[in-house]
Amino acid sequence: MIRILMVCLGNICRSPLAEGILRDKIEKSGLNAIVDSAGTGNYHAGEPADPRSADVALKNNVNINSHRARQFKQNDFDNYDLIYAMDTENYNNILRLARNENHKNKVKLLMNEVLPGENLSVPDPYFGGRHGFDNVYRMIDQACDKIAEKLNT
Ligand code: 4NP
């Protein structure tokens, strides 16, 4: 069973969405996978998802209300097969914690699933308005479609 970890900075805006969206797609297609999320920072550990993320998720029939934030940890390299970073800063911070090539090879930039090799980031919506969360939802949803497609084949 494949194990996938979604990672952003705070684990309250983007990666909880990515976790919820991918889990929803996986359940709908009858696939078997483990999906979780974490943040490179620990400022919000133990907190639920940002209400703006929870709202945009519900608007799209995805429920992330039981989410609780946690920090990315060294063990995650062993516990997950694929680690998707939401932006290039998260990507670099995760790579810095990798202890070997096997760990490094697990780390991907999420939006490269949609536009391979372009190294696009899902923008941090935390300091913006609600519109930013709609945009982030759309980007993550596209990437999760690609991931679910790959898992299906
Ligand atoms: P996230 O968004 O990384 O998508 O969860 C953020 C959440 C909190 C902060 C920054 C980004 N913060 O600075 O507290």
mmCIF file with all atom_site columns, C-alpha atoms and ligand atoms in Angstrom:
data_model
loop_
_atom_site.group_PDB
_atom_site.id
_atom_site.type_symbol
_atom_site.label_atom_id
_atom_site.label_alt_id
_atom_site.label_comp_id
_atom_site.label_asym_id
_atom_site.label_entity_id
_atom_site.label_seq_id
_atom_site.pdbx_PDB_ins_code
_atom_site.Cartn_x
_atom_site.Cartn_y
_atom_site.Cartn_z
_atom_site.occupancy
_atom_site.B_iso_or_equiv
_atom_site.pdbx_formal_charge
_atom_site.auth_seq_id
_atom_site.auth_comp_id
_atom_site.auth_asym_id
_atom_site.auth_atom_id
_atom_site.pdbx_PDB_model_num
ATOM   1   C CA . MET A 1 1   ? 0.000   0.000  0.000   1.00 0.00 ? 1   MET A CA 1
ATOM   2   C CA . ILE A 1 2   ? 1.445   3.349  -1.036  1.00 0.00 ? 2   ILE A CA 1
ATOM   3   C CA . ARG A 1 3   ? 1.869   5.992  1.673   1.00 0.00 ? 3   ARG A CA 1
ATOM   4   C CA . ILE A 1 4   ? 1.753   9.667  0.687   1.00 0.00 ? 4   ILE A CA 1
ATOM   5   C CA . LEU A 1 5   ? 2.598   12.702 2.819   1.00 0.00 ? 5   LEU A CA 1
ATOM   6   C CA . MET A 1 6   ? 1.594   16.267 1.864   1.00 0.00 ? 6   MET A CA 1
ATOM   7   C CA . VAL A 1 7   ? 3.791   19.020 3.345   1.00 0.00 ? 7   VAL A CA 1
ATOM   8   C CA . CYS A 1 8   ? 3.523   22.823 3.610   1.00 0.00 ? 8   CYS A CA 1
ATOM   9   C CA . LEU A 1 9   ? 4.790   25.331 6.192   1.00 0.00 ? 9   LEU A CA 1
ATOM   10  C CA . GLY A 1 10  ? 2.098   25.508 8.869   1.00 0.00 ? 10  GLY A CA 1
ATOM   11  C CA . ASN A 1 11  ? 0.037   22.363 8.080   1.00 0.00 ? 11  ASN A CA 1
ATOM   12  C CA . ILE A 1 12  ? -3.127  24.411 8.486   1.00 0.00 ? 12  ILE A CA 1
ATOM   13  C CA . CYS A 1 13  ? -3.838  25.838 4.981   1.00 0.00 ? 13  CYS A CA 1
ATOM   14  C CA . ARG A 1 14  ? -2.437  23.993 1.953   1.00 0.00 ? 14  ARG A CA 1
ATOM   15  C CA . SER A 1 15  ? -1.336  20.510 3.023   1.00 0.00 ? 15  SER A CA 1
ATOM   16  C CA . PRO A 1 16  ? -4.543  19.684 4.957   1.00 0.00 ? 16  PRO A CA 1
ATOM   17  C CA . LEU A 1 17  ? -6.405  20.494 1.727   1.00 0.00 ? 17  LEU A CA 1
ATOM   18  C CA . ALA A 1 18  ? -4.031  18.304 -0.284  1.00 0.00 ? 18  ALA A CA 1
ATOM   19  C CA . GLU A 1 19  ? -4.494  15.475 2.217   1.00 0.00 ? 19  GLU A CA 1
ATOM   20  C CA . GLY A 1 20  ? -8.295  15.742 2.211   1.00 0.00 ? 20  GLY A CA 1
ATOM   21  C CA . ILE A 1 21  ? -8.611  16.145 -1.563  1.00 0.00 ? 21  ILE A CA 1
ATOM   22  C CA . LEU A 1 22  ? -6.342  13.210 -2.398  1.00 0.00 ? 22  LEU A CA 1
ATOM   23  C CA . ARG A 1 23  ? -7.951  10.960 0.230   1.00 0.00 ? 23  ARG A CA 1
ATOM   24  C CA . ASP A 1 24  ? -11.377 11.792 -1.215  1.00 0.00 ? 24  ASP A CA 1
ATOM   25  C CA . LYS A 1 25  ? -10.281 10.899 -4.759  1.00 0.00 ? 25  LYS A CA 1
ATOM   26  C CA . ILE A 1 26  ? -8.637  7.690  -3.582  1.00 0.00 ? 26  ILE A CA 1
ATOM   27  C CA . GLU A 1 27  ? -11.726 6.598  -1.672  1.00 0.00 ? 27  GLU A CA 1
ATOM   28  C CA . LYS A 1 28  ? -13.976 7.385  -4.642  1.00 0.00 ? 28  LYS A CA 1
ATOM   29  C CA . SER A 1 29  ? -11.894 5.274  -7.009  1.00 0.00 ? 29  SER A CA 1
ATOM   30  C CA . GLY A 1 30  ? -11.689 2.372  -4.550  1.00 0.00 ? 30  GLY A CA 1
ATOM   31  C CA . LEU A 1 31  ? -7.902  2.598  -4.285  1.00 0.00 ? 31  LEU A CA 1
ATOM   32  C CA . ASN A 1 32  ? -5.976  1.697  -1.187  1.00 0.00 ? 32  ASN A CA 1
ATOM   33  C CA . ALA A 1 33  ? -3.447  4.256  0.065   1.00 0.00 ? 33  ALA A CA 1
ATOM   34  C CA . ILE A 1 34  ? -2.437  6.094  3.192   1.00 0.00 ? 34  ILE A CA 1
ATOM   35  C CA . VAL A 1 35  ? -2.520  9.904  3.007   1.00 0.00 ? 35  VAL A CA 1
ATOM   36  C CA . ASP A 1 36  ? -1.320  12.267 5.723   1.00 0.00 ? 36  ASP A CA 1
ATOM   37  C CA . SER A 1 37  ? 0.053   15.817 5.991   1.00 0.00 ? 37  SER A CA 1
ATOM   38  C CA . ALA A 1 38  ? 2.572   17.793 8.023   1.00 0.00 ? 38  ALA A CA 1
ATOM   39  C CA . GLY A 1 39  ? 4.232   21.228 8.205   1.00 0.00 ? 39  GLY A CA 1
ATOM   40  C CA . THR A 1 40  ? 7.907   22.102 8.165   1.00 0.00 ? 40  THR A CA 1
ATOM   41  C CA . GLY A 1 41  ? 7.183   24.620 10.956  1.00 0.00 ? 41  GLY A CA 1
ATOM   42  C CA . ASN A 1 42  ? 5.707   23.858 14.385  1.00 0.00 ? 42  ASN A CA 1
ATOM   43  C CA . TYR A 1 43  ? 3.899   27.162 15.072  1.00 0.00 ? 43  TYR A CA 1
ATOM   44  C CA . HIS A 1 44  ? 0.456   25.635 14.592  1.00 0.00 ? 44  HIS A CA 1
ATOM   45  C CA . ALA A 1 45  ? 0.989   22.099 15.906  1.00 0.00 ? 45  ALA A CA 1
ATOM   46  C CA . GLY A 1 46  ? -2.211  20.674 17.406  1.00 0.00 ? 46  GLY A CA 1
ATOM   47  C CA . GLU A 1 47  ? -4.466  23.232 15.710  1.00 0.00 ? 47  GLU A CA 1
ATOM   48  C CA . PRO A 1 48  ? -7.283  22.440 13.283  1.00 0.00 ? 48  PRO A CA 1
ATOM   49  C CA . ALA A 1 49  ? -7.118  23.549 9.652   1.00 0.00 ? 49  ALA A CA 1
ATOM   50  C CA . ASP A 1 50  ? -7.482  27.275 8.964   1.00 0.00 ? 50  ASP A CA 1
ATOM   51  C CA . PRO A 1 51  ? -11.255 27.988 8.755   1.00 0.00 ? 51  PRO A CA 1
ATOM   52  C CA . ARG A 1 52  ? -10.767 29.333 5.215   1.00 0.00 ? 52  ARG A CA 1
ATOM   53  C CA . SER A 1 53  ? -9.326  25.975 4.129   1.00 0.00 ? 53  SER A CA 1
ATOM   54  C CA . ALA A 1 54  ? -12.031 24.044 5.987   1.00 0.00 ? 54  ALA A CA 1
ATOM   55  C CA . ASP A 1 55  ? -14.689 26.204 4.252   1.00 0.00 ? 55  ASP A CA 1
ATOM   56  C CA . VAL A 1 56  ? -13.319 25.891 0.724   1.00 0.00 ? 56  VAL A CA 1
ATOM   57  C CA . ALA A 1 57  ? -13.011 22.135 1.278   1.00 0.00 ? 57  ALA A CA 1
ATOM   58  C CA . LEU A 1 58  ? -16.641 21.801 2.434   1.00 0.00 ? 58  LEU A CA 1
ATOM   59  C CA . LYS A 1 59  ? -17.776 23.932 -0.498  1.00 0.00 ? 59  LYS A CA 1
ATOM   60  C CA . ASN A 1 60  ? -16.229 21.190 -2.665  1.00 0.00 ? 60  ASN A CA 1
ATOM   61  C CA . ASN A 1 61  ? -17.657 18.342 -0.571  1.00 0.00 ? 61  ASN A CA 1
ATOM   62  C CA . VAL A 1 62  ? -14.374 17.512 1.142   1.00 0.00 ? 62  VAL A CA 1
ATOM   63  C CA . ASN A 1 63  ? -14.372 17.452 4.944   1.00 0.00 ? 63  ASN A CA 1
ATOM   64  C CA . ILE A 1 64  ? -11.110 18.282 6.744   1.00 0.00 ? 64  ILE A CA 1
ATOM   65  C CA . ASN A 1 65  ? -12.699 19.268 10.047  1.00 0.00 ? 65  ASN A CA 1
ATOM   66  C CA . SER A 1 66  ? -10.959 16.540 12.047  1.00 0.00 ? 66  SER A CA 1
ATOM   67  C CA . HIS A 1 67  ? -7.489  17.656 10.894  1.00 0.00 ? 67  HIS A CA 1
ATOM   68  C CA . ARG A 1 68  ? -4.879  18.513 13.546  1.00 0.00 ? 68  ARG A CA 1
ATOM   69  C CA . ALA A 1 69  ? -1.582  20.097 12.522  1.00 0.00 ? 69  ALA A CA 1
ATOM   70  C CA . ARG A 1 70  ? 1.743   18.427 13.208  1.00 0.00 ? 70  ARG A CA 1
ATOM   71  C CA . GLN A 1 71  ? 5.348   19.124 12.322  1.00 0.00 ? 71  GLN A CA 1
ATOM   72  C CA . PHE A 1 72  ? 7.261   17.101 9.716   1.00 0.00 ? 72  PHE A CA 1
ATOM   73  C CA . LYS A 1 73  ? 9.681   14.760 11.426  1.00 0.00 ? 73  LYS A CA 1
ATOM   74  C CA . GLN A 1 74  ? 12.712  12.701 10.438  1.00 0.00 ? 74  GLN A CA 1
ATOM   75  C CA . ASN A 1 75  ? 10.702  9.431  10.785  1.00 0.00 ? 75  ASN A CA 1
ATOM   76  C CA . ASP A 1 76  ? 8.388   10.596 7.995   1.00 0.00 ? 76  ASP A CA 1
ATOM   77  C CA . PHE A 1 77  ? 11.085  9.664  5.488   1.00 0.00 ? 77  PHE A CA 1
ATOM   78  C CA . ASP A 1 78  ? 10.711  6.040  6.596   1.00 0.00 ? 78  ASP A CA 1
ATOM   79  C CA . ASN A 1 79  ? 6.934   6.074  7.111   1.00 0.00 ? 79  ASN A CA 1
ATOM   80  C CA . TYR A 1 80  ? 6.016   7.474  3.657   1.00 0.00 ? 80  TYR A CA 1
ATOM   81  C CA . ASP A 1 81  ? 6.853   6.525  0.069   1.00 0.00 ? 81  ASP A CA 1
ATOM   82  C CA . LEU A 1 82  ? 6.094   9.891  -1.529  1.00 0.00 ? 82  LEU A CA 1
ATOM   83  C CA . ILE A 1 83  ? 6.488   13.290 0.119   1.00 0.00 ? 83  ILE A CA 1
ATOM   84  C CA . TYR A 1 84  ? 4.893   16.173 -1.774  1.00 0.00 ? 84  TYR A CA 1
ATOM   85  C CA . ALA A 1 85  ? 6.029   19.721 -0.957  1.00 0.00 ? 85  ALA A CA 1
ATOM   86  C CA . MET A 1 86  ? 3.570   22.544 -1.698  1.00 0.00 ? 86  MET A CA 1
ATOM   87  C CA . ASP A 1 87  ? 6.279   25.118 -2.507  1.00 0.00 ? 87  ASP A CA 1
ATOM   88  C CA . THR A 1 88  ? 9.989   25.318 -3.244  1.00 0.00 ? 88  THR A CA 1
ATOM   89  C CA . GLU A 1 89  ? 10.817  26.569 0.248   1.00 0.00 ? 89  GLU A CA 1
ATOM   90  C CA . ASN A 1 90  ? 9.063   23.577 1.845   1.00 0.00 ? 90  ASN A CA 1
ATOM   91  C CA . TYR A 1 91  ? 10.862  21.365 -0.687  1.00 0.00 ? 91  TYR A CA 1
ATOM   92  C CA . ASN A 1 92  ? 14.294  22.696 0.271   1.00 0.00 ? 92  ASN A CA 1
ATOM   93  C CA . ASN A 1 93  ? 13.540  22.505 3.999   1.00 0.00 ? 93  ASN A CA 1
ATOM   94  C CA . ILE A 1 94  ? 12.444  18.864 3.723   1.00 0.00 ? 94  ILE A CA 1
ATOM   95  C CA . LEU A 1 95  ? 15.510  17.951 1.642   1.00 0.00 ? 95  LEU A CA 1
ATOM   96  C CA . ARG A 1 96  ? 17.735  19.492 4.284   1.00 0.00 ? 96  ARG A CA 1
ATOM   97  C CA . LEU A 1 97  ? 16.441  16.892 6.771   1.00 0.00 ? 97  LEU A CA 1
ATOM   98  C CA . ALA A 1 98  ? 17.038  13.936 4.424   1.00 0.00 ? 98  ALA A CA 1
ATOM   99  C CA . ARG A 1 99  ? 19.820  11.606 5.578   1.00 0.00 ? 99  ARG A CA 1
ATOM   100 C CA . ASN A 1 100 ? 20.316  9.574  2.399   1.00 0.00 ? 100 ASN A CA 1
ATOM   101 C CA . GLU A 1 101 ? 19.515  9.357  -1.328  1.00 0.00 ? 101 GLU A CA 1
ATOM   102 C CA . ASN A 1 102 ? 16.518  7.116  -0.701  1.00 0.00 ? 102 ASN A CA 1
ATOM   103 C CA . HIS A 1 103 ? 14.984  9.827  1.487   1.00 0.00 ? 103 HIS A CA 1
ATOM   104 C CA . LYS A 1 104 ? 15.789  12.539 -1.061  1.00 0.00 ? 104 LYS A CA 1
ATOM   105 C CA . ASN A 1 105 ? 14.220  10.594 -3.925  1.00 0.00 ? 105 ASN A CA 1
ATOM   106 C CA . LYS A 1 106 ? 10.880  10.503 -2.117  1.00 0.00 ? 106 LYS A CA 1
ATOM   107 C CA . VAL A 1 107 ? 10.521  14.293 -2.096  1.00 0.00 ? 107 VAL A CA 1
ATOM   108 C CA . LYS A 1 108 ? 8.585   15.907 -4.979  1.00 0.00 ? 108 LYS A CA 1
ATOM   109 C CA . LEU A 1 109 ? 7.144   19.322 -5.725  1.00 0.00 ? 109 LEU A CA 1
ATOM   110 C CA . LEU A 1 110 ? 3.361   18.883 -5.924  1.00 0.00 ? 110 LEU A CA 1
ATOM   111 C CA . MET A 1 111 ? 2.713   21.067 -8.973  1.00 0.00 ? 111 MET A CA 1
ATOM   112 C CA . ASN A 1 112 ? 5.264   19.133 -11.045 1.00 0.00 ? 112 ASN A CA 1
ATOM   113 C CA . GLU A 1 113 ? 2.503   16.504 -11.301 1.00 0.00 ? 113 GLU A CA 1
ATOM   114 C CA . VAL A 1 114 ? 0.576   19.018 -13.430 1.00 0.00 ? 114 VAL A CA 1
ATOM   115 C CA . LEU A 1 115 ? 3.440   20.794 -15.200 1.00 0.00 ? 115 LEU A CA 1
ATOM   116 C CA . PRO A 1 116 ? 6.470   18.487 -14.994 1.00 0.00 ? 116 PRO A CA 1
ATOM   117 C CA . GLY A 1 117 ? 9.807   20.211 -14.529 1.00 0.00 ? 117 GLY A CA 1
ATOM   118 C CA . GLU A 1 118 ? 8.337   23.712 -14.125 1.00 0.00 ? 118 GLU A CA 1
ATOM   119 C CA . ASN A 1 119 ? 8.870   23.734 -10.348 1.00 0.00 ? 119 ASN A CA 1
ATOM   120 C CA . LEU A 1 120 ? 5.763   25.834 -9.676  1.00 0.00 ? 120 LEU A CA 1
ATOM   121 C CA . SER A 1 121 ? 4.707   26.504 -6.082  1.00 0.00 ? 121 SER A CA 1
ATOM   122 C CA . VAL A 1 122 ? 1.230   26.441 -4.571  1.00 0.00 ? 122 VAL A CA 1
ATOM   123 C CA . PRO A 1 123 ? 1.242   30.017 -3.187  1.00 0.00 ? 123 PRO A CA 1
ATOM   124 C CA . ASP A 1 124 ? 0.987   30.492 0.577   1.00 0.00 ? 124 ASP A CA 1
ATOM   125 C CA . PRO A 1 125 ? -2.585  31.812 1.073   1.00 0.00 ? 125 PRO A CA 1
ATOM   126 C CA . TYR A 1 126 ? -2.278  32.544 4.805   1.00 0.00 ? 126 TYR A CA 1
ATOM   127 C CA . PHE A 1 127 ? -1.905  36.329 4.640   1.00 0.00 ? 127 PHE A CA 1
ATOM   128 C CA . GLY A 1 128 ? -4.296  36.842 1.732   1.00 0.00 ? 128 GLY A CA 1
ATOM   129 C CA . GLY A 1 129 ? -8.064  36.783 1.395   1.00 0.00 ? 129 GLY A CA 1
ATOM   130 C CA . ARG A 1 130 ? -10.527 34.007 0.659   1.00 0.00 ? 130 ARG A CA 1
ATOM   131 C CA . HIS A 1 131 ? -9.938  34.245 -3.076  1.00 0.00 ? 131 HIS A CA 1
ATOM   132 C CA . GLY A 1 132 ? -6.442  32.852 -2.508  1.00 0.00 ? 132 GLY A CA 1
ATOM   133 C CA . PHE A 1 133 ? -7.953  29.730 -0.979  1.00 0.00 ? 133 PHE A CA 1
ATOM   134 C CA . ASP A 1 134 ? -10.144 29.107 -4.048  1.00 0.00 ? 134 ASP A CA 1
ATOM   135 C CA . ASN A 1 135 ? -7.048  29.383 -6.219  1.00 0.00 ? 135 ASN A CA 1
ATOM   136 C CA . VAL A 1 136 ? -5.030  27.072 -3.972  1.00 0.00 ? 136 VAL A CA 1
ATOM   137 C CA . TYR A 1 137 ? -7.895  24.557 -3.943  1.00 0.00 ? 137 TYR A CA 1
ATOM   138 C CA . ARG A 1 138 ? -8.023  24.518 -7.742  1.00 0.00 ? 138 ARG A CA 1
ATOM   139 C CA . MET A 1 139 ? -4.259  24.012 -8.080  1.00 0.00 ? 139 MET A CA 1
ATOM   140 C CA . ILE A 1 140 ? -4.107  21.217 -5.506  1.00 0.00 ? 140 ILE A CA 1
ATOM   141 C CA . ASP A 1 141 ? -7.186  19.542 -6.991  1.00 0.00 ? 141 ASP A CA 1
ATOM   142 C CA . GLN A 1 142 ? -5.511  19.386 -10.423 1.00 0.00 ? 142 GLN A CA 1
ATOM   143 C CA . ALA A 1 143 ? -2.356  17.875 -8.954  1.00 0.00 ? 143 ALA A CA 1
ATOM   144 C CA . CYS A 1 144 ? -4.322  15.307 -6.934  1.00 0.00 ? 144 CYS A CA 1
ATOM   145 C CA . ASP A 1 145 ? -6.215  14.288 -10.088 1.00 0.00 ? 145 ASP A CA 1
ATOM   146 C CA . LYS A 1 146 ? -2.861  13.459 -11.672 1.00 0.00 ? 146 LYS A CA 1
ATOM   147 C CA . ILE A 1 147 ? -1.670  11.540 -8.616  1.00 0.00 ? 147 ILE A CA 1
ATOM   148 C CA . ALA A 1 148 ? -4.919  9.541  -8.431  1.00 0.00 ? 148 ALA A CA 1
ATOM   149 C CA . GLU A 1 149 ? -4.671  8.806  -12.178 1.00 0.00 ? 149 GLU A CA 1
ATOM   150 C CA . LYS A 1 150 ? -1.149  7.452  -11.711 1.00 0.00 ? 150 LYS A CA 1
ATOM   151 C CA . LEU A 1 151 ? -2.224  5.304  -8.760  1.00 0.00 ? 151 LEU A CA 1
ATOM   152 C CA . ASN A 1 152 ? -5.019  3.897  -10.917 1.00 0.00 ? 152 ASN A CA 1
ATOM   153 C CA . THR A 1 153 ? -2.677  2.584  -13.590 1.00 0.00 ? 153 THR A CA 1
HETATM 154 P P1 . 4NP B 2 .   ? 0.298   26.673 5.185   1.00 0.00 ? 1   4NP B P1 1
HETATM 155 O O1 . 4NP B 2 .   ? 0.018   28.226 5.442   1.00 0.00 ? 1   4NP B O1 1
HETATM 156 O O2 . 4NP B 2 .   ? 1.792   26.507 5.152   1.00 0.00 ? 1   4NP B O2 1
HETATM 157 O O3 . 4NP B 2 .   ? -0.337  26.417 3.870   1.00 0.00 ? 1   4NP B O3 1
HETATM 158 O O4 . 4NP B 2 .   ? -0.355  25.917 6.322   1.00 0.00 ? 1   4NP B O4 1
HETATM 159 C C1 . 4NP B 2 .   ? 0.598   28.955 6.474   1.00 0.00 ? 1   4NP B C1 1
HETATM 160 C C2 . 4NP B 2 .   ? 0.082   28.882 7.749   1.00 0.00 ? 1   4NP B C2 1
HETATM 161 C C3 . 4NP B 2 .   ? 0.624   29.660 8.744   1.00 0.00 ? 1   4NP B C3 1
HETATM 162 C C4 . 4NP B 2 .   ? 1.691   30.499 8.483   1.00 0.00 ? 1   4NP B C4 1
HETATM 163 C C5 . 4NP B 2 .   ? 2.204   30.560 7.203   1.00 0.00 ? 1   4NP B C5 1
HETATM 164 C C6 . 4NP B 2 .   ? 1.666   29.785 6.204   1.00 0.00 ? 1   4NP B C6 1
HETATM 165 N N1 . 4NP B 2 .   ? 2.227   31.300 9.511   1.00 0.00 ? 1   4NP B N1 1
HETATM 166 O O5 . 4NP B 2 .   ? 3.120   32.117 9.217   1.00 0.00 ? 1   4NP B O5 1
HETATM 167 O O6 . 4NP B 2 .   ? 1.800   31.203 10.672  1.00 0.00 ? 1   4NP B O6 1
#
